[in-house]
């Protein structure tokens, strides 16, 4: 009998050259605009265009899941004008982009706490998710009022409400279905633009074994070339999931 049980859950069955799931912190919009002597919100507007291009490029490259951080639980601390601009931009993007997503076979998911959103925004989110639910192409997840700690606490509360008796015996596998991204494999590649090297309370559970890539480019400047650079960096990584290099060449990836 093995002394320790192997943690095969974090080891994907198949690791291809193209990440199945890319998680992105789209950072640097405000500084990008400031550098151009424009108001910060101009950078956010430009950022929506960048997102459209990056999603299209990922789709063409065969990436199945793209998850982007659009608004963190902590971003409510920003000046009220910027917060309401961002809420307006989100609303507007839902109104204009969803029809295109339907045509392009993209499934849209929104994760995060919706309690502080306006009823109109919540309605649009629900309609966008329902309207694209049948699409089987790339899944775009937008994290809005999302925080990794919120996600873990929310999942824990839901698990305990459904199974009050498991409080003393719960496992990682018990919690996983209640996490916001239970429908997707864990991210293979994480990209943060804007020069900061931190997670800022993004998918803290799900990023446990993700390759982390940071670039100084501001999000509005992140383009197809920059994406290909990140992918080529990713392809040079050796993903060991706790094992040693020699095991990888002699064993199938799902054998710990
Ligand atoms: C990221 O860009 C977008 C959001 C957080 C909504 P920032 O607004 O954080 O831009 P910087 O980091 O201030 O340049
Ligand atoms: C993280 O960016 C959140 C989003 C991109 C939505 P921030 O710019 O808010 O992160 P910090 O505050 O610099 O860590
Ligand atoms: Mg920032």
PDB file of C-alpha atoms and ligand atoms in Angstrom, residues 26-32 40 44 70 75 78 82 86, ligand 1:
ATOM      1  CA  UNK A  26      -6.157  41.989 -18.169  1.00  0.00           C
ATOM      2  CA  UNK A  27      -4.153  44.632 -16.328  1.00  0.00           C
ATOM      3  CA  UNK A  28      -2.619  47.980 -17.238  1.00  0.00           C
ATOM      4  CA  UNK A  29      -5.575  49.720 -18.896  1.00  0.00           C
ATOM      5  CA  UNK A  30      -5.432  52.804 -16.682  1.00  0.00           C
ATOM      6  CA  UNK A  31      -1.684  53.318 -17.036  1.00  0.00           C
ATOM      7  CA  UNK A  32      -1.936  52.747 -20.789  1.00  0.00           C
ATOM      8  CA  UNK A  40      -8.207  55.912 -17.394  1.00  0.00           C
ATOM      9  CA  UNK A  44     -10.879  50.107 -20.374  1.00  0.00           C
ATOM     10  CA  UNK A  70     -12.754  41.888 -15.621  1.00  0.00           C
ATOM     11  CA  UNK A  75     -12.212  46.761  -7.472  1.00  0.00           C
ATOM     12  CA  UNK A  78     -11.957  52.333  -6.911  1.00  0.00           C
ATOM     13  CA  UNK A  82     -14.601  54.475 -12.549  1.00  0.00           C
ATOM     14  CA  UNK A  86     -16.862  49.742 -15.745  1.00  0.00           C
TER      15      UNK A  86
HETATM   16  C1  LIG B   1      -7.280  46.454 -15.406  1.00  0.00           C
HETATM   17  O1  LIG B   1      -6.625  47.638 -15.650  1.00  0.00           O
HETATM   18  C2  LIG B   1      -8.769  46.554 -15.577  1.00  0.00           C
HETATM   19  C3  LIG B   1      -9.528  46.505 -14.321  1.00  0.00           C
HETATM   20  C4  LIG B   1      -9.078  46.302 -13.127  1.00  0.00           C
HETATM   21  C5  LIG B   1     -10.941  46.712 -14.465  1.00  0.00           C
HETATM   22  P1  LIG B   1      -6.391  48.687 -14.498  1.00  0.00           P
HETATM   23  O2  LIG B   1      -7.583  49.584 -14.424  1.00  0.00           O
HETATM   24  O3  LIG B   1      -6.059  47.997 -13.232  1.00  0.00           O
HETATM   25  O4  LIG B   1      -5.157  49.495 -15.048  1.00  0.00           O
HETATM   26  P2  LIG B   1      -3.900  49.943 -14.211  1.00  0.00           P
HETATM   27  O5  LIG B   1      -3.345  48.724 -13.564  1.00  0.00           O
HETATM   28  O6  LIG B   1      -4.367  50.969 -13.226  1.00  0.00           O
HETATM   29  O7  LIG B   1      -2.984  50.513 -15.250  1.00  0.00           O
END
